[in-house]
Amino acid sequence: MTRPRTLYEKIWDAHVVEQRPDGTCLIFIDRHLVHEVTSPQAFAGLRASGRTVRRPDLTLAVPDHNVPTTARLDAAGNRLPIADRESAAQLAALEKNAPEYGIRYIDAVAPEQGIVHVVGPEQGFSLPGTTIVCGDSHTACHGGIGALAFGIGTSEVEHVLATQTLLLQPSKTMEVRVEGQVGPGVSAKDIILHITGTIGAAGGTGHVIEYTGSAIRALSIEGRLTVSNMAIEGGARAGLIAPDEVTFAYLKGRPYAPKGADWDDAVAYWKTLASDPAATYDKVVVIDAADIAPSVTWGTSPEDVVPITGVVPDPAAFADPSKQVAAAKSLAYMGLEPGTRMQDVPIENIFIGSCTNSRIEDLRAAAAVIKGRKKAANVRWAIVVPGSGLVKAQAEAEGLDRIFIDAGIEWREPGCSACLAMNPDKVPAGERCASTSNRNFVGRQGPGSRTHLVSPAMAAAAAVTGKLTDVRELMA
Amino acid sequence: MTPIEKVEGRAIPFGLKNVDTDVIIPAHWLKTTTREGMGRGAFESLRADPDNLFDSPVFKGAPILIAGDNFGCGSSREHAAWALGDLGIRVVIAPSYSDIFSGNAVKNGILPVVLPQPAIDRLMEVAQTDPVHVDLDTQTVTTPFQDRFTFEIDPFRKMCLLEGLDEISLTEKSDAAIGAYEAQLDADRPWMRPAIA
Ligand code: SF4
């Protein structure tokens, strides 16, 4: 009998092309997602060395990071110019490179355009048991459907384009098991914020995290993508959730997913991927779902998480002296005093979007809170940025756009937007943003911006009250 | 990639600790489409000072940079290595680096030498007036004053740098194995190919 293996080990083993004496493996890459920011230099490298793309059929390019989220076409259907010269040059480079190398390209004005990590699963391009890479650290997202997915640098993008492989060291395995049922108002985002707060921003370093347990199994694919998305914020290279009937139902019929008899073969294979019952992990963390409240970050590391009912911590209360220093610095940057109730923190900006929380379920959750309410007067800027054109169309068919617009919240075109503020969507210096994105780093949403990471429902609650708010109070 | 064996020249006595990649190349330089020309953005905030080391007549174009602990921490941007390379730097000498930075450096033909702090202190002193000599083959850093410091380097990285091999050229040697894997995959799990062409 073969040794019991985890989901990670099964996927890894199925992708080893060659093993080097030091344990490094040449790993085959099944899917490569390409966007405009980390690819131009990789294509330039290919060109300079006279190489080609080995498997254009396994590569999908879509612009997302710095496309504007304002209208892209004028009334006559002509493309509107992009104000930022450098963004325009990156977008033009991708538009030229993709067809030149025979790569599928989703244009900025195509209905399927969106954030790479939303588009991949939505198109059925990302599949369980595959290896997926992209020049963006939140590639871990695709682990939500059971793919081994991770972010890579530009040299690695070039390496994958040229060889369809990567040289990798195997990771250690870590299980994060969330058992039980979450309370009302607690979403997948609260689960992953709570996990990140529990294990710490370096808790998963050197590991691939598999999320297991009844609370994870109960999540929709949208929710699982949200959880796996932020594996990297816990220091892990990738996140994984075993594919099951929920996964198969989500993928069936999607454009790039297998069809007919192929579909049956694929499902039969995917069913073999779950971790064997006797398999062991290098590290295990168990979390009781009942302990998870709607959560919010107070600092500048994604591990700086408290329940919304909590207060800003006192840096002196941390055991680790380096964390004391970091926390004090964070609070100075965030303009917060220890002991302040999180619910008393005023909010001037709201961002609902990013590959973490811009899928239909996220927009529904936000709209449910907003419905019949208005944006608070002190909220200066509030935008909803759907993850893809298809999500946008679906939301519009359900009338969600009207709910946001009627409340005074802007309804935008798909893209990364204020997640990393590479396009014009930025939070001004010194102002706060309740954001559904994944990083609250210094300056992430614009120089001097102050980010509080929250779920879509919590961002919606902050939008209508003008301060961080326990969404459960608005749900009665 | 240009191979590295011996590098001799002036060494910039920079010496700062915890220099993050945002300092090496600020975020707004990420919006470029080429690797070239990024030297102009290297250490931009520090070079706003007209008396900075990098633009001084003595150190401008120097091939060696001496830095402090944890050089290249922060964002994983490979642009940091490109910026150093474009500035003309072939070797960085520091007590430690962030993992990602040292990987990116090697991938871009820059040798990250690790030496203990006392050696760094001595080299900082020598660098003020004299050149420094780095020999990758013998893994030594020497000065005209008979200082001699040896350093460790992963044998694989050493080979890549000595031969100027980039990882792609190395992987291309496994071309047959990759082809065999692809054929086997098509036979075993043909549905793995994206369904629409
Ligand atoms: S939304 Fe943010 S994290 Fe996601 S791909 Fe875009 S920039 Fe990266």
GROMACS .gro file of C-alpha atoms and ligand atoms in nm, chain A residues 35 64-65 115-118 134-139 141 229 233 351 353-356 358 415-422 437-439 444, ligand 1:
model
   42
   35HIS     CA    1  -0.168   4.014  -1.630
   64ASP     CA    2  -0.671   4.385  -1.433
   65HIS     CA    3  -0.416   4.554  -1.206
  115ILE     CA    4  -0.937   4.015  -1.187
  116VAL     CA    5  -0.727   3.712  -1.288
  117HIS     CA    6  -0.820   3.524  -0.974
  118VAL     CA    7  -1.189   3.581  -1.031
  134CYS     CA    8   0.047   3.389  -1.182
  135GLY     CA    9   0.271   3.687  -1.118
  136ASP     CA   10   0.060   3.796  -0.822
  137SER     CA   11   0.091   3.670  -0.466
  138HIS     CA   12  -0.283   3.614  -0.421
  139THR     CA   13  -0.279   3.332  -0.674
  141CYS     CA   14  -0.697   3.205  -0.422
  229ASN     CA   15  -0.694   3.385  -0.121
  233GLU     CA   16  -0.128   3.664   0.452
  351PHE     CA   17  -1.391   4.975  -0.094
  353GLY     CA   18  -1.388   4.463  -0.429
  354SER     CA   19  -1.055   4.277  -0.493
  355CYS     CA   20  -0.991   3.911  -0.569
  356THR     CA   21  -1.073   3.838  -0.203
  358SER     CA   22  -1.572   4.076  -0.539
  415GLY     CA   23  -1.040   4.538  -1.189
  416CYS     CA   24  -0.802   4.538  -0.893
  417SER     CA   25  -0.871   4.903  -0.819
  418ALA     CA   26  -0.812   5.026  -0.464
  419CYS     CA   27  -0.674   4.688  -0.355
  420LEU     CA   28  -0.331   4.813  -0.457
  421ALA     CA   29  -0.406   5.161  -0.589
  422MET     CA   30  -0.207   5.128  -0.908
  437SER     CA   31  -0.926   4.355   0.012
  438ASN     CA   32  -0.647   4.147   0.162
  439ARG     CA   33  -0.361   4.375   0.266
  444ARG     CA   34  -0.118   4.986   0.013
  674SF4     S1   35  -0.722   4.243  -0.642
  674SF4    FE1   36  -0.538   4.293  -0.530
  674SF4     S2   37  -0.453   4.103  -0.453
  674SF4    FE2   38  -0.608   4.056  -0.609
  674SF4     S3   39  -0.493   4.027  -0.797
  674SF4    FE3   40  -0.556   4.240  -0.788
  674SF4     S4   41  -0.388   4.347  -0.686
  674SF4    FE4   42  -0.356   4.129  -0.652
   0.00000   0.00000   0.00000
